[in-house]
Amino acid sequence: MQITGNTILITGGGSGIGRALAQAFHALGNKVIISGRRADVLKEVSAANPGMAWATMDATDAEGIKAFADRLIADHPDLNAVINNAGIMKNEDIKAAPTYLDIAEETIATNLLAPIRLTAALLPHFLTKPKATVLTVSSGLAFVPMVATPTYSATKSAIHAYSVAIREQLKGTSVDVIEIIPPYVQTTLQGDHQATDERAMPLDVYISEVMDILTNQPQATEVVVERCKPLRFAARNGNFDQVFGMVNGLHS
Ligand SMILES: NC(=O)c1ccc[n+]([C@@H]2O[C@H](COP(=O)([O-])OP(=O)(O)OC[C@H]3O[C@@H](n4cnc5c(N)ncnc54)[C@H](OP(=O)(O)O)[C@@H]3O)[C@@H](O)[C@H]2O)c1
């Protein structure tokens, strides 16, 4: 993708990976708009980054997403990129139905349906632009699932498949599709403990490697940092069972 001169919407831009990407793109001179459910959080990030815009949007609200996209295009007619980053990750015990189903359905609505709905709402506008980019955020767990989070892992595998397929459909148009595939990173995705978990990649180190790939490999269709390669390429490397065991603590 082109790394400057964009007007970019970053969903979930109030915290974690979304916030760090928003700040990195903002620092490069892009116009950045962040979204999420918590207005106070978005307001604080935008105040810390003068010129950054914000708007609330609940990713689980199907009709709200379309209205939000229409409003956004009206307010920012130069909009030419989206990072579908908002997501949730909750442990699921499938023996605990029906509670389990509530988590599963919320996870699918947030992590899978929302990016599909938002991309559908923005695409006609993007196709009128000389250069546009749809970025998706999957996970290393798309390729080696986590036993404790079956639906989360499934939504991320689905985002991978969706990204591969829409990239092919959009070949020859002005719209590029890039999949960001994070490893385990220090954010509060699964709670406060994750932000200081030494097994997770420090957020600033992760974002710096992501921006380096986006800058120096403009044709890259997947952003896979070194730390995520064992998961991303486990099937190709022929050691899926071993990596699955390691990810899930199944081997001593
Ligand atoms: N951190 C990791 O280890 C890791 C690894 C692989 C993939 N990822 C992916 O990276 C993305 C960002 O996660 P993160 O680690 O940065 O965690 P995070 O700090 O918890 O960020 C998630 C963001 O999504 C937003 N969000 C959640 N539900 C939403 C909803 N219903 N409507 C609108 N926004 C919603 C949250 O904002 P509000 O609460 O204000 O709505 C929040 O800003 C996710 O897609 C995650 O799956 C993370």
Short mmCIF file of C-alpha atoms and ligand atoms in Angstrom, two decimals:
data_model
loop_
_atom_site.label_atom_id
_atom_site.label_comp_id
_atom_site.label_asym_id
_atom_site.label_seq_id
_atom_site.Cartn_x
_atom_site.Cartn_y
_atom_site.Cartn_z
CA MET A 1 0.00 0.00 0.00
CA GLN A 2 1.02 3.61 -0.22
CA ILE A 3 2.19 4.55 3.25
CA THR A 4 1.39 8.28 3.17
CA GLY A 5 -1.32 10.47 1.67
CA ASN A 6 -4.20 8.25 2.82
CA THR A 7 -7.37 8.98 4.73
CA ILE A 8 -7.69 5.89 6.94
CA LEU A 9 -10.43 4.57 9.21
CA ILE A 10 -9.06 2.33 11.98
CA THR A 11 -11.71 0.41 13.89
CA GLY A 12 -10.81 -0.31 17.51
CA GLY A 13 -8.35 2.59 17.20
CA GLY A 14 -8.80 3.66 20.82
CA SER A 15 -6.54 0.96 22.29
CA GLY A 16 -3.86 -1.65 21.69
CA ILE A 17 -2.79 -2.48 18.14
CA GLY A 18 -5.40 -0.15 16.60
CA ARG A 19 -4.26 2.83 18.65
CA ALA A 20 -0.58 2.14 17.91
CA LEU A 21 -1.28 1.80 14.17
CA ALA A 22 -3.36 5.00 14.27
CA GLN A 23 -0.47 6.88 15.87
CA ALA A 24 2.06 5.44 13.40
CA PHE A 25 -0.04 6.38 10.35
CA HIS A 26 -0.86 9.78 11.86
CA ALA A 27 2.86 10.47 12.42
CA LEU A 28 3.46 9.72 8.72
CA GLY A 29 1.05 12.50 7.77
CA ASN A 30 -2.00 10.39 6.91
CA LYS A 31 -5.46 11.62 7.92
CA VAL A 32 -6.60 9.08 10.54
CA ILE A 33 -10.09 8.48 11.92
CA ILE A 34 -10.44 6.08 14.84
CA SER A 35 -13.62 4.30 15.92
CA GLY A 36 -14.86 2.14 18.77
CA ARG A 37 -17.63 2.07 21.37
CA ARG A 38 -15.98 4.18 24.09
CA ALA A 39 -16.18 7.91 23.25
CA ASP A 40 -14.01 8.91 26.23
CA VAL A 41 -11.17 6.66 25.09
CA LEU A 42 -11.38 7.84 21.46
CA LYS A 43 -11.51 11.48 22.57
CA GLU A 44 -8.37 11.02 24.68
CA VAL A 45 -6.40 9.38 21.83
CA SER A 46 -7.48 12.06 19.39
CA ALA A 47 -6.50 14.82 21.87
CA ALA A 48 -3.06 13.22 22.23
CA ASN A 49 -2.69 13.25 18.43
CA PRO A 50 -3.88 16.65 17.18
CA GLY A 51 -5.72 16.34 13.87
CA MET A 52 -6.81 12.73 14.46
CA ALA A 53 -10.60 12.38 14.11
CA TRP A 54 -12.86 9.94 15.97
CA ALA A 55 -16.38 8.56 15.75
CA THR A 56 -18.22 5.96 17.81
CA MET A 57 -19.42 2.77 16.18
CA ASP A 58 -20.60 -0.52 17.65
CA ALA A 59 -19.33 -3.32 15.45
CA THR A 60 -22.18 -5.63 16.49
CA ASP A 61 -24.82 -3.21 15.13
CA ALA A 62 -25.41 -4.30 11.50
CA GLU A 63 -27.54 -1.33 10.46
CA GLY A 64 -25.40 1.06 12.47
CA ILE A 65 -22.33 0.05 10.46
CA LYS A 66 -23.94 1.07 7.15
CA ALA A 67 -25.14 4.41 8.57
CA PHE A 68 -21.71 4.98 10.11
CA ALA A 69 -19.95 4.29 6.78
CA ASP A 70 -22.28 6.66 4.89
CA ARG A 71 -21.68 9.42 7.46
CA LEU A 72 -17.94 8.84 7.40
CA ILE A 73 -17.77 9.11 3.61
CA ALA A 74 -19.82 12.32 3.72
CA ASP A 75 -17.52 13.80 6.41
CA HIS A 76 -14.28 12.50 4.84
CA PRO A 77 -14.75 12.20 1.07
CA ASP A 78 -11.02 11.42 0.67
CA LEU A 79 -11.40 8.21 2.69
CA ASN A 80 -9.41 5.53 0.83
CA ALA A 81 -8.36 2.96 3.45
CA VAL A 82 -9.80 0.95 6.32
CA ILE A 83 -8.08 -1.18 8.93
CA ASN A 84 -10.67 -3.68 10.17
CA ASN A 85 -9.00 -4.06 13.55
CA ALA A 86 -11.76 -4.09 16.22
CA GLY A 87 -12.06 -7.48 17.86
CA ILE A 88 -12.76 -9.43 21.03
CA MET A 89 -11.20 -12.61 22.40
CA LYS A 90 -13.00 -14.46 25.17
CA ASN A 91 -12.42 -17.97 26.53
CA GLU A 92 -15.20 -20.36 25.59
CA ASP A 93 -16.14 -23.55 27.39
CA ILE A 94 -18.33 -25.39 24.93
CA LYS A 95 -19.71 -27.61 27.69
CA ALA A 96 -21.18 -24.48 29.32
CA ALA A 97 -24.01 -23.98 26.81
CA PRO A 98 -26.00 -21.75 26.49
CA THR A 99 -23.56 -19.20 27.99
CA TYR A 100 -21.00 -20.39 25.52
CA LEU A 101 -23.27 -19.52 22.60
CA ASP A 102 -23.58 -15.91 23.73
CA ILE A 103 -19.81 -15.53 23.58
CA ALA A 104 -19.57 -17.37 20.26
CA GLU A 105 -22.23 -15.20 18.60
CA GLU A 106 -20.79 -11.93 19.94
CA THR A 107 -17.35 -13.01 18.69
CA ILE A 108 -18.64 -13.82 15.21
CA ALA A 109 -20.57 -10.52 15.02
CA THR A 110 -17.58 -8.46 16.11
CA ASN A 111 -14.64 -10.25 14.49
CA LEU A 112 -16.19 -11.57 11.28
CA LEU A 113 -19.55 -10.02 10.35
CA ALA A 114 -18.46 -6.46 11.20
CA PRO A 115 -15.42 -6.40 8.88
CA ILE A 116 -17.53 -7.97 6.11
CA ARG A 117 -20.32 -5.42 6.64
CA LEU A 118 -17.97 -2.45 6.88
CA THR A 119 -15.97 -3.49 3.82
CA ALA A 120 -19.20 -3.93 1.84
CA ALA A 121 -20.36 -0.47 2.89
CA LEU A 122 -17.06 1.24 1.99
CA LEU A 123 -16.12 -0.64 -1.17
CA PRO A 124 -18.25 1.27 -3.72
CA HIS A 125 -16.59 4.49 -2.52
CA PHE A 126 -13.11 2.92 -2.52
CA LEU A 127 -13.57 1.75 -6.12
CA THR A 128 -13.92 5.41 -7.20
CA LYS A 129 -10.48 6.22 -5.74
CA PRO A 130 -7.25 5.96 -7.76
CA LYS A 131 -5.70 3.96 -4.89
CA ALA A 132 -7.46 2.33 -1.94
CA THR A 133 -6.66 -0.36 0.63
CA VAL A 134 -8.72 -2.75 2.73
CA LEU A 135 -6.65 -4.09 5.62
CA THR A 136 -7.89 -6.98 7.70
CA VAL A 137 -6.52 -8.15 11.05
CA SER A 138 -6.49 -11.90 11.55
CA SER A 139 -4.13 -13.70 13.96
CA GLY A 140 -1.51 -16.41 14.14
CA LEU A 141 -4.37 -18.40 15.70
CA ALA A 142 -6.06 -18.38 12.27
CA PHE A 143 -3.45 -20.97 11.31
CA VAL A 144 -2.96 -22.83 14.61
CA PRO A 145 -6.11 -22.57 16.75
CA MET A 146 -6.16 -21.99 20.49
CA VAL A 147 -8.13 -24.67 22.30
CA ALA A 148 -9.52 -22.19 24.86
CA THR A 149 -10.93 -19.89 22.16
CA PRO A 150 -12.51 -22.02 19.40
CA THR A 151 -14.85 -19.39 17.95
CA TYR A 152 -12.22 -16.64 18.16
CA SER A 153 -9.77 -18.87 16.27
CA ALA A 154 -12.48 -19.75 13.74
CA THR A 155 -13.31 -16.08 13.06
CA LYS A 156 -9.64 -15.38 12.40
CA SER A 157 -9.35 -18.36 9.99
CA ALA A 158 -12.45 -16.99 8.27
CA ILE A 159 -10.92 -13.51 8.01
CA HIS A 160 -7.88 -15.10 6.35
CA ALA A 161 -10.04 -16.92 3.80
CA TYR A 162 -12.14 -13.79 3.21
CA SER A 163 -9.00 -11.70 2.64
CA VAL A 164 -7.53 -14.17 0.13
CA ALA A 165 -10.81 -14.40 -1.80
CA ILE A 166 -11.69 -10.67 -1.96
CA ARG A 167 -8.10 -9.86 -2.96
CA GLU A 168 -8.59 -12.08 -6.00
CA GLN A 169 -12.01 -10.54 -6.80
CA LEU A 170 -10.51 -7.05 -6.60
CA LYS A 171 -7.52 -7.83 -8.81
CA GLY A 172 -7.27 -5.24 -11.59
CA THR A 173 -9.17 -2.61 -9.55
CA SER A 174 -7.67 0.23 -7.51
CA VAL A 175 -8.30 -1.63 -4.24
CA ASP A 176 -5.54 -3.65 -2.55
CA VAL A 177 -6.26 -6.14 0.24
CA ILE A 178 -3.66 -6.64 2.99
CA GLU A 179 -3.99 -9.07 5.89
CA ILE A 180 -2.18 -8.19 9.12
CA ILE A 181 -1.44 -11.38 11.08
CA PRO A 182 -0.37 -10.51 14.64
CA PRO A 183 1.34 -12.93 17.02
CA TYR A 184 0.64 -12.73 20.77
CA VAL A 185 1.11 -8.99 21.53
CA GLN A 186 1.07 -6.99 24.79
CA THR A 187 -2.40 -5.40 24.75
CA THR A 188 -5.43 -5.81 27.04
CA LEU A 189 -7.34 -7.95 24.50
CA GLN A 190 -7.78 -10.77 27.04
CA GLY A 191 -7.49 -8.60 30.15
CA ASP A 192 -4.94 -6.40 31.90
CA HIS A 193 -2.50 -9.29 32.54
CA GLN A 194 -1.78 -9.56 28.79
CA ALA A 195 -0.29 -6.06 28.62
CA THR A 196 2.63 -7.16 30.81
CA ASP A 197 2.85 -10.84 29.86
CA GLU A 198 6.50 -11.48 29.03
CA ARG A 199 5.52 -14.19 26.52
CA ALA A 200 3.72 -11.55 24.44
CA MET A 201 5.52 -9.28 21.97
CA PRO A 202 5.91 -5.68 23.21
CA LEU A 203 3.39 -3.51 21.34
CA ASP A 204 5.90 -0.87 20.21
CA VAL A 205 8.29 -3.51 18.84
CA TYR A 206 5.42 -5.20 17.01
CA ILE A 207 4.13 -1.98 15.42
CA SER A 208 7.61 -0.93 14.35
CA GLU A 209 8.08 -4.29 12.52
CA VAL A 210 4.61 -3.95 10.92
CA MET A 211 5.32 -0.41 9.68
CA ASP A 212 8.72 -1.56 8.40
CA ILE A 213 7.05 -4.32 6.33
CA LEU A 214 4.34 -1.96 5.02
CA THR A 215 6.98 0.62 4.08
CA ASN A 216 9.63 -1.60 2.56
CA GLN A 217 7.48 -4.34 1.02
CA PRO A 218 4.72 -2.32 -0.69
CA GLN A 219 3.53 -5.39 -2.61
CA ALA A 220 3.14 -7.58 0.52
CA THR A 221 -0.33 -9.09 0.79
CA GLU A 222 0.29 -10.40 4.32
CA VAL A 223 2.07 -8.67 7.18
CA VAL A 224 3.72 -11.50 9.11
CA VAL A 225 6.37 -10.46 11.64
CA GLU A 226 9.18 -12.91 12.42
CA ARG A 227 7.58 -13.97 15.71
CA CYS A 228 4.40 -15.05 13.96
CA LYS A 229 6.05 -17.11 11.22
CA PRO A 230 6.07 -20.43 13.14
CA LEU A 231 2.24 -20.24 13.40
CA ARG A 232 1.54 -18.76 9.96
CA PHE A 233 3.68 -21.36 8.21
CA ALA A 234 3.17 -24.40 10.49
CA ALA A 235 1.19 -26.30 7.85
CA ARG A 236 3.71 -25.42 5.15
CA ASN A 237 6.59 -26.37 7.47
CA GLY A 238 4.97 -29.73 8.22
CA ASN A 239 5.05 -29.21 12.01
CA PHE A 240 1.43 -28.22 12.72
CA ASP A 241 0.99 -30.80 15.53
CA GLN A 242 4.13 -29.64 17.29
CA VAL A 243 3.20 -25.92 17.08
CA PHE A 244 -0.42 -26.71 18.08
CA GLY A 245 0.95 -28.48 21.16
CA MET A 246 3.25 -25.58 21.99
CA VAL A 247 0.53 -22.92 21.59
CA ASN A 248 -1.82 -24.88 23.81
CA GLY A 249 0.67 -26.19 26.35
CA LEU A 250 -0.13 -29.79 25.40
CA HIS A 251 3.46 -31.05 25.31
CA SER A 252 5.88 -31.08 28.20
N1 LIG B 1 -3.02 -8.65 21.04
C1 LIG B 1 -2.86 -9.84 20.49
O1 LIG B 1 -2.18 -10.72 21.04
C2 LIG B 1 -3.50 -10.13 19.16
C3 LIG B 1 -3.07 -11.25 18.45
C4 LIG B 1 -3.65 -11.54 17.22
C5 LIG B 1 -4.66 -10.73 16.74
N2 LIG B 1 -5.06 -9.65 17.44
C6 LIG B 1 -6.16 -8.82 16.90
O2 LIG B 1 -5.81 -7.46 16.92
C7 LIG B 1 -7.00 -6.68 16.97
C8 LIG B 1 -6.84 -5.59 18.03
O3 LIG B 1 -6.78 -6.19 19.31
P1 LIG B 1 -5.86 -5.63 20.50
O4 LIG B 1 -4.95 -6.72 20.88
O5 LIG B 1 -5.31 -4.32 20.14
O6 LIG B 1 -6.93 -5.53 21.70
P2 LIG B 1 -7.74 -4.29 22.30
O7 LIG B 1 -6.81 -3.25 22.82
O8 LIG B 1 -8.73 -4.89 23.23
O9 LIG B 1 -8.47 -3.67 21.04
C9 LIG B 1 -9.69 -4.11 20.56
C10 LIG B 1 -10.46 -2.89 20.09
O10 LIG B 1 -11.67 -3.34 19.48
C11 LIG B 1 -12.71 -2.47 19.88
N3 LIG B 1 -13.97 -3.22 19.91
C12 LIG B 1 -14.24 -4.38 20.55
N4 LIG B 1 -15.53 -4.70 20.42
C13 LIG B 1 -16.09 -3.71 19.66
C14 LIG B 1 -17.41 -3.46 19.21
N5 LIG B 1 -18.46 -4.27 19.47
N6 LIG B 1 -17.62 -2.35 18.46
C15 LIG B 1 -16.61 -1.50 18.17
N7 LIG B 1 -15.35 -1.68 18.59
C16 LIG B 1 -15.10 -2.77 19.34
C17 LIG B 1 -12.35 -1.96 21.27
O11 LIG B 1 -12.86 -0.65 21.48
P3 LIG B 1 -14.14 -0.38 22.41
O12 LIG B 1 -14.03 -1.28 23.59
O13 LIG B 1 -14.04 1.08 22.75
O14 LIG B 1 -15.34 -0.66 21.55
C18 LIG B 1 -10.83 -1.95 21.23
O15 LIG B 1 -10.33 -0.66 20.95
C19 LIG B 1 -8.15 -7.65 17.24
O16 LIG B 1 -8.82 -7.92 16.03
C20 LIG B 1 -7.43 -8.90 17.73
O17 LIG B 1 -8.16 -10.07 17.48
C21 LIG B 1 -4.51 -9.31 18.64
#
